[in-house]
Structures are given as structure tokens and as C-alpha cells.
PDB file of C-alpha atoms in Angstrom:
ATOM      1  CA  UNK A   1      72.626-138.152 129.843  1.00  0.00           C
ATOM      2  CA  UNK A   2      72.658-140.716 127.079  1.00  0.00           C
ATOM      3  CA  UNK A   3      73.436-144.314 127.998  1.00  0.00           C
ATOM      4  CA  UNK A   4      76.225-145.854 125.990  1.00  0.00           C
ATOM      5  CA  UNK A   5      76.160-149.373 124.632  1.00  0.00           C
ATOM      6  CA  UNK A   6      79.339-149.405 122.574  1.00  0.00           C
ATOM      7  CA  UNK A   7      81.824-148.090 125.109  1.00  0.00           C
ATOM      8  CA  UNK A   8      80.460-148.396 128.631  1.00  0.00           C
ATOM      9  CA  UNK A   9      83.945-147.984 130.127  1.00  0.00           C
ATOM     10  CA  UNK A  10      84.573-144.675 128.333  1.00  0.00           C
ATOM     11  CA  UNK A  11      81.196-143.306 129.389  1.00  0.00           C
ATOM     12  CA  UNK A  12      81.856-144.444 132.975  1.00  0.00           C
ATOM     13  CA  UNK A  13      85.291-142.815 132.905  1.00  0.00           C
ATOM     14  CA  UNK A  14      83.931-139.506 131.590  1.00  0.00           C
ATOM     15  CA  UNK A  15      81.181-139.404 134.210  1.00  0.00           C
ATOM     16  CA  UNK A  16      83.741-140.125 136.924  1.00  0.00           C
ATOM     17  CA  UNK A  17      86.055-137.388 135.568  1.00  0.00           C
ATOM     18  CA  UNK A  18      83.211-134.850 135.513  1.00  0.00           C
ATOM     19  CA  UNK A  19      82.143-135.803 139.027  1.00  0.00           C
ATOM     20  CA  UNK A  20      85.693-135.686 140.424  1.00  0.00           C
ATOM     21  CA  UNK A  21      86.068-132.173 139.039  1.00  0.00           C
ATOM     22  CA  UNK A  22      82.672-131.094 140.353  1.00  0.00           C
ATOM     23  CA  UNK A  23      81.291-130.246 136.919  1.00  0.00           C
ATOM     24  CA  UNK A  24      78.895-133.119 136.173  1.00  0.00           C
ATOM     25  CA  UNK A  25      75.877-130.853 136.680  1.00  0.00           C
ATOM     26  CA  UNK A  26      77.015-128.708 133.722  1.00  0.00           C
ATOM     27  CA  UNK A  27      76.454-131.547 131.259  1.00  0.00           C
ATOM     28  CA  UNK A  28      73.029-132.807 130.243  1.00  0.00           C
ATOM     29  CA  UNK A  29      74.065-134.859 127.201  1.00  0.00           C
ATOM     30  CA  UNK A  30      77.158-136.886 126.305  1.00  0.00           C
ATOM     31  CA  UNK A  31      78.069-138.927 123.279  1.00  0.00           C
ATOM     32  CA  UNK A  32      81.307-140.883 122.880  1.00  0.00           C
ATOM     33  CA  UNK A  33      83.053-142.782 120.113  1.00  0.00           C
ATOM     34  CA  UNK A  34      81.265-141.297 117.135  1.00  0.00           C
ATOM     35  CA  UNK A  35      82.629-142.863 113.925  1.00  0.00           C
ATOM     36  CA  UNK A  36      84.868-140.703 111.751  1.00  0.00           C
ATOM     37  CA  UNK A  37      82.284-139.682 109.168  1.00  0.00           C
ATOM     38  CA  UNK A  38      79.239-139.501 111.455  1.00  0.00           C
ATOM     39  CA  UNK A  39      80.029-136.412 113.563  1.00  0.00           C
ATOM     40  CA  UNK A  40      77.687-134.213 111.543  1.00  0.00           C
ATOM     41  CA  UNK A  41      74.812-136.641 111.994  1.00  0.00           C
ATOM     42  CA  UNK A  42      75.578-136.989 115.725  1.00  0.00           C
ATOM     43  CA  UNK A  43      75.494-133.200 116.176  1.00  0.00           C
ATOM     44  CA  UNK A  44      72.220-132.930 114.270  1.00  0.00           C
ATOM     45  CA  UNK A  45      70.757-135.670 116.476  1.00  0.00           C
ATOM     46  CA  UNK A  46      71.913-133.810 119.597  1.00  0.00           C
ATOM     47  CA  UNK A  47      70.308-130.588 118.323  1.00  0.00           C
ATOM     48  CA  UNK A  48      67.056-132.448 117.749  1.00  0.00           C
ATOM     49  CA  UNK A  49      67.087-134.210 121.133  1.00  0.00           C
ATOM     50  CA  UNK A  50      68.113-131.176 123.170  1.00  0.00           C
ATOM     51  CA  UNK A  51      65.823-128.745 121.340  1.00  0.00           C
ATOM     52  CA  UNK A  52      67.966-125.848 122.565  1.00  0.00           C
ATOM     53  CA  UNK A  53      71.317-124.220 121.979  1.00  0.00           C
ATOM     54  CA  UNK A  54      74.310-126.066 123.334  1.00  0.00           C
ATOM     55  CA  UNK A  55      78.081-125.886 123.590  1.00  0.00           C
ATOM     56  CA  UNK A  56      80.118-128.769 122.217  1.00  0.00           C
ATOM     57  CA  UNK A  57      83.119-129.961 124.213  1.00  0.00           C
ATOM     58  CA  UNK A  58      85.513-131.977 122.078  1.00  0.00           C
ATOM     59  CA  UNK A  59      89.087-133.140 121.777  1.00  0.00           C
ATOM     60  CA  UNK A  60      89.624-133.617 118.050  1.00  0.00           C
ATOM     61  CA  UNK A  61      90.277-131.507 114.989  1.00  0.00           C
ATOM     62  CA  UNK A  62      87.205-133.008 113.311  1.00  0.00           C
ATOM     63  CA  UNK A  63      85.105-131.714 116.221  1.00  0.00           C
ATOM     64  CA  UNK A  64      86.248-128.186 115.396  1.00  0.00           C
ATOM     65  CA  UNK A  65      85.487-128.636 111.691  1.00  0.00           C
ATOM     66  CA  UNK A  66      81.998-130.074 112.201  1.00  0.00           C
ATOM     67  CA  UNK A  67      81.054-127.459 114.799  1.00  0.00           C
ATOM     68  CA  UNK A  68      82.277-124.655 112.559  1.00  0.00           C
ATOM     69  CA  UNK A  69      80.203-125.969 109.630  1.00  0.00           C
ATOM     70  CA  UNK A  70      77.107-126.243 111.852  1.00  0.00           C
ATOM     71  CA  UNK A  71      77.541-122.936 113.683  1.00  0.00           C
ATOM     72  CA  UNK A  72      77.925-124.656 117.078  1.00  0.00           C
ATOM     73  CA  UNK A  73      80.185-123.065 119.720  1.00  0.00           C
ATOM     74  CA  UNK A  74      82.977-125.436 120.769  1.00  0.00           C
ATOM     75  CA  UNK A  75      85.363-125.700 123.680  1.00  0.00           C
ATOM     76  CA  UNK A  76      88.296-127.950 122.762  1.00  0.00           C
ATOM     77  CA  UNK A  77      90.101-129.781 125.563  1.00  0.00           C
ATOM     78  CA  UNK A  78      93.877-130.011 125.386  1.00  0.00           C
ATOM     79  CA  UNK A  79      94.167-133.371 127.149  1.00  0.00           C
ATOM     80  CA  UNK A  80      92.290-135.487 124.619  1.00  0.00           C
ATOM     81  CA  UNK A  81      92.923-137.067 121.242  1.00  0.00           C
ATOM     82  CA  UNK A  82      94.696-134.086 119.626  1.00  0.00           C
ATOM     83  CA  UNK A  83      97.353-132.025 121.383  1.00  0.00           C
ATOM     84  CA  UNK A  84      96.852-128.397 122.390  1.00  0.00           C
ATOM     85  CA  UNK A  85      99.404-127.368 119.744  1.00  0.00           C
ATOM     86  CA  UNK A  86      97.546-129.236 117.027  1.00  0.00           C
ATOM     87  CA  UNK A  87      94.225-127.736 118.116  1.00  0.00           C
ATOM     88  CA  UNK A  88      95.669-124.196 118.160  1.00  0.00           C
ATOM     89  CA  UNK A  89      96.890-124.582 114.567  1.00  0.00           C
ATOM     90  CA  UNK A  90      93.262-125.083 113.492  1.00  0.00           C
ATOM     91  CA  UNK A  91      92.020-121.955 115.262  1.00  0.00           C
ATOM     92  CA  UNK A  92      89.571-123.736 117.569  1.00  0.00           C
ATOM     93  CA  UNK A  93      88.419-120.583 119.299  1.00  0.00           C
ATOM     94  CA  UNK A  94      88.422-121.748 122.905  1.00  0.00           C
ATOM     95  CA  UNK A  95      90.843-124.324 124.341  1.00  0.00           C
ATOM     96  CA  UNK A  96      90.473-125.637 127.889  1.00  0.00           C
ATOM     97  CA  UNK A  97      93.580-126.804 129.699  1.00  0.00           C
ATOM     98  CA  UNK A  98      91.701-127.952 132.828  1.00  0.00           C
ATOM     99  CA  UNK A  99      88.211-128.908 133.985  1.00  0.00           C
ATOM    100  CA  UNK A 100      87.890-125.452 135.515  1.00  0.00           C
ATOM    101  CA  UNK A 101      88.663-123.945 132.109  1.00  0.00           C
ATOM    102  CA  UNK A 102      85.824-125.982 130.576  1.00  0.00           C
ATOM    103  CA  UNK A 103      83.322-124.505 133.019  1.00  0.00           C
ATOM    104  CA  UNK A 104      84.704-120.976 132.660  1.00  0.00           C
ATOM    105  CA  UNK A 105      84.789-121.128 128.848  1.00  0.00           C
ATOM    106  CA  UNK A 106      81.329-122.675 128.592  1.00  0.00           C
ATOM    107  CA  UNK A 107      80.033-119.878 130.799  1.00  0.00           C
ATOM    108  CA  UNK A 108      81.661-117.363 128.452  1.00  0.00           C
ATOM    109  CA  UNK A 109      79.984-118.991 125.427  1.00  0.00           C
ATOM    110  CA  UNK A 110      76.541-119.057 126.993  1.00  0.00           C
ATOM    111  CA  UNK A 111      76.483-115.455 128.212  1.00  0.00           C
TER     112      UNK A 111
END
């Protein structure tokens, strides 16, 4: 998991959320607070570092757009930056409404 310098509290919070929901072992890489126009570069960096296929979990409309352009499967979470209704309007594919949904949907993507 990547260490965060810019937003240590957000990274701490996400790790705690994953652990509380018993899903921290499903995530090998996290990146938070990517600037507006640097999502594409961040995804390309993740592809290079991971050297394998991965599933992107995001909470914004721009996550959907960047993943679509880069042929990356995405699971959008409904409790983040954009609402579930807003995400659905942009045809995100898979929307998780709970931590359990994230695990189930990621399993669906990887099989």
C-alpha cells in the first residue's frame, strides 16, 4: 500500500474503514487526493507499479471517465464525492452501496 504524504488523515481513515469492514486484504494499492487533471497519469502509474490487471474503486464521475478511456474496470461507491444518482446517470457499470458490495462486485470483475 502506498504511503501518503499529502493527506495522511485520509489515508488513515480509508485504512481504518477497510479494516473495520474486514476487506483490507482485498486492496494492495491505494492513492488518494489525485488532482483534477492528473487521474490519467495516476492510473498509468498504478498500472506500471502493479504490473498486473486491477479493479479501480472510485467515488467520482471523473473516475468513471478516466477508467473508461483506459479500459480499466471500475466499481463506484455511492457514499463518496458524487451521489449514487449522479453516478448512475453516467452509466458507471457497477455501483457499490456497502463495503460488502465492493468485495462482491470486485469478485465479479475479476472472475
